[in-house]
Amino acid sequence: MTPIGVLMRRSRRWAVALSVGLSLPMLLVALLHTAPVRRAVLRQAIATLDQRFAIVLRADALQYNIPALRVTLVGVRIAATQTPDSPFLQAGQIDITLPWAAVFGRFAFGDVRLDDARLAIVRQADGTTNLPPSNRDDEPGEPTEIPLRRLVVPRLAIDVADAVYDVSLAIPALALDVGPVDGTLRMLA
């Protein structure tokens, strides 16, 4: 075989190896974005929230973009495990960006945005609430920390009902934007 033939043969081998090397990661990312894998990821997120925070998460849909580290939940209802039918938070959509630290095992959120959100806090006559315990261990002390860089809620409705004191409060529309340094809270018309 001539030197040019050997060179062309090596070039073809390198081209095939390079195309396979680039195609496999793209195929893996495409596979991770399929509906069955998204459902499995949502089931894992639900189990993690239940185990770590005593929270029941229900969502109509989960979408994510792995390269952008972005997750979107649609039709969200979040309740405490002891009151799963009385959600304390509902949102039409929740968008979450994750920091790279979350990829390597550290539980953390980057930016979180809630659209069409409603916070409903209920205290029954026996003193129980629809909120999760402050600690998973049910011991007094500091609540479990949830690392979060920024929280944005362009429109938040708040309903509080206290059967112990027969008091209720309804705030139909607030805007909330809280970051690492400062934040704003304003009433909407």
Coordinates of C-alpha atoms in Angstrom, one line a residue:
M1 CA 0.0 0.0 0.0
T2 CA 1.3 3.4 -0.9
P3 CA 2.0 6.1 1.8
I4 CA -1.0 8.1 0.6
G5 CA -3.3 5.1 0.8
V6 CA -2.1 4.4 4.4
L7 CA -2.7 8.1 5.3
M8 CA -6.2 8.0 3.8
R9 CA -7.0 4.8 5.6
R10 CA -5.9 6.3 9.0
S11 CA -7.8 9.5 8.2
R12 CA -11.0 7.5 7.6
R13 CA -10.4 5.6 10.9
W14 CA -10.0 8.9 12.8
A15 CA -13.1 10.3 11.1
V16 CA -15.2 7.3 12.1
A17 CA -13.8 7.3 15.6
L18 CA -14.5 11.1 16.0
S19 CA -18.0 10.8 14.6
V20 CA -18.8 7.9 17.0
G21 CA -17.2 9.8 19.9
L22 CA -19.4 12.8 19.2
S23 CA -22.6 10.9 18.4
L24 CA -22.7 8.7 21.5
P25 CA -23.0 11.7 24.0
M26 CA -25.6 13.3 21.8
L27 CA -27.5 10.0 21.7
L28 CA -27.3 9.7 25.4
V29 CA -28.7 13.2 26.0
A30 CA -31.5 12.5 23.5
L31 CA -32.3 9.2 25.4
L32 CA -32.4 11.0 28.7
H33 CA -35.0 13.5 27.4
T34 CA -37.5 10.7 26.4
A35 CA -40.9 10.5 28.2
P36 CA -40.1 7.2 30.1
V37 CA -36.9 8.6 31.4
R38 CA -38.6 11.9 32.4
R39 CA -41.3 9.9 34.3
A40 CA -38.6 8.0 36.1
V41 CA -36.8 11.2 37.0
L42 CA -40.0 12.7 38.4
R43 CA -40.6 9.5 40.5
Q44 CA -37.1 9.8 41.9
A45 CA -37.6 13.5 42.7
I46 CA -40.9 12.7 44.4
A47 CA -39.3 10.0 46.5
T48 CA -36.4 12.3 47.5
L49 CA -38.6 15.1 48.6
D50 CA -40.7 12.7 50.7
Q51 CA -37.6 11.2 52.3
R52 CA -35.7 14.4 53.0
F53 CA -38.5 16.9 53.7
A54 CA -41.7 15.0 54.4
I55 CA -43.2 16.6 51.2
V56 CA -45.6 15.1 48.7
L57 CA -45.0 16.5 45.2
R58 CA -47.6 16.0 42.5
A59 CA -47.0 17.4 39.0
D60 CA -48.8 17.0 35.7
A61 CA -45.6 17.1 33.7
L62 CA -41.8 17.3 34.0
Q63 CA -39.6 18.8 31.4
Y64 CA -35.9 19.4 31.6
N65 CA -32.9 20.4 29.6
I66 CA -29.8 18.6 30.9
P67 CA -27.1 20.8 29.2
A68 CA -28.8 24.0 30.6
L69 CA -29.4 22.4 34.0
R70 CA -33.0 23.6 33.8
V71 CA -36.1 21.8 35.1
T72 CA -39.8 22.7 34.6
L73 CA -42.7 21.3 36.5
V74 CA -46.2 21.9 35.2
G75 CA -49.5 21.7 37.3
V76 CA -47.7 21.5 40.6
R77 CA -49.2 20.7 44.0
I78 CA -47.0 20.4 47.1
A79 CA -48.3 19.0 50.4
A80 CA -47.0 17.7 53.7
T81 CA -46.9 13.9 53.9
Q82 CA -49.4 14.0 56.8
T83 CA -51.9 16.1 54.8
P84 CA -51.4 15.0 51.1
D85 CA -54.9 16.2 50.1
S86 CA -54.4 19.7 51.4
P87 CA -51.5 21.2 49.4
F88 CA -49.8 24.2 51.0
L89 CA -48.4 25.3 47.6
Q90 CA -49.8 25.1 44.1
A91 CA -48.3 26.6 40.9
G92 CA -49.2 26.5 37.3
Q93 CA -45.5 26.1 36.5
I94 CA -42.2 26.0 38.4
D95 CA -39.0 26.7 36.6
I96 CA -35.7 25.6 38.4
T97 CA -32.1 26.1 37.3
L98 CA -29.6 24.0 39.1
P99 CA -26.0 24.9 40.0
W100 CA -23.2 22.6 38.8
A101 CA -22.8 21.6 42.5
A102 CA -26.2 19.8 42.3
V103 CA -24.8 17.6 39.5
F104 CA -22.1 16.4 41.8
G105 CA -24.3 15.4 44.7
R106 CA -24.8 18.6 46.7
F107 CA -28.6 19.4 47.1
A108 CA -29.1 22.9 46.0
F109 CA -31.2 25.1 43.7
G110 CA -30.1 28.0 41.5
D111 CA -33.0 30.2 40.4
V112 CA -36.6 29.2 41.1
R113 CA -39.6 30.9 39.5
L114 CA -43.2 30.0 40.4
D115 CA -46.0 31.1 38.0
D116 CA -49.6 31.3 39.0
A117 CA -48.7 30.4 42.6
R118 CA -51.0 30.0 45.6
L119 CA -49.8 29.5 49.2
A120 CA -52.5 28.0 51.4
I121 CA -51.8 27.5 55.1
V122 CA -54.4 25.8 57.1
R123 CA -54.5 25.1 60.9
Q124 CA -57.2 22.8 62.1
A125 CA -59.1 23.1 65.4
D126 CA -56.8 20.4 66.9
G127 CA -53.7 22.6 66.1
T128 CA -52.4 20.5 63.2
T129 CA -51.4 22.3 60.0
N130 CA -51.0 21.4 56.4
L131 CA -47.3 22.3 56.6
P132 CA -44.5 19.8 56.7
P133 CA -42.5 19.6 60.0
S134 CA -39.6 21.9 60.3
N135 CA -37.2 18.9 60.7
R136 CA -37.5 15.5 59.1
D137 CA -36.6 14.0 62.5
D138 CA -39.6 15.8 64.2
E139 CA -37.2 17.2 66.8
P140 CA -37.1 20.8 67.8
G141 CA -34.4 22.9 66.3
E142 CA -33.4 24.6 63.1
P143 CA -35.5 23.8 60.0
T144 CA -33.9 21.8 57.2
E145 CA -32.0 24.2 55.0
I146 CA -32.8 24.4 51.3
P147 CA -29.9 26.1 49.5
L148 CA -31.5 28.6 47.0
R149 CA -29.8 31.4 45.0
R150 CA -33.0 33.3 43.9
L151 CA -36.7 33.0 44.2
V152 CA -39.1 34.8 41.9
V153 CA -42.9 34.7 42.1
P154 CA -44.4 37.3 39.8
R155 CA -47.9 36.7 41.2
L156 CA -48.5 34.9 44.5
A157 CA -51.9 34.5 46.2
I158 CA -51.8 33.7 49.9
D159 CA -54.6 32.2 52.0
V160 CA -54.3 31.5 55.7
A161 CA -57.1 29.8 57.7
D162 CA -56.7 29.3 61.4
A163 CA -59.6 27.3 63.0
V164 CA -58.1 27.5 66.5
Y165 CA -58.6 31.3 66.6
D166 CA -61.3 31.4 63.8
V167 CA -59.2 33.8 61.7
S168 CA -58.6 33.9 58.0
L169 CA -56.5 36.0 55.8
A170 CA -56.5 36.3 52.0
I171 CA -53.9 38.2 50.0
P172 CA -54.9 38.0 46.4
A173 CA -51.7 39.1 44.7
L174 CA -48.1 39.7 45.7
A175 CA -45.0 39.9 43.7
L176 CA -41.9 38.4 45.3
D177 CA -38.3 38.6 44.1
V178 CA -35.6 37.5 46.6
G179 CA -32.0 37.1 45.7
P180 CA -28.7 36.5 47.6
V181 CA -28.2 40.1 48.5
D182 CA -31.7 41.7 48.6
G183 CA -35.3 41.3 47.5
T184 CA -38.6 42.9 46.9
L185 CA -42.1 42.2 48.0
R186 CA -45.0 44.3 46.6
M187 CA -48.7 44.2 46.5
L188 CA -50.2 43.9 43.1
A189 CA -53.4 45.6 42.0

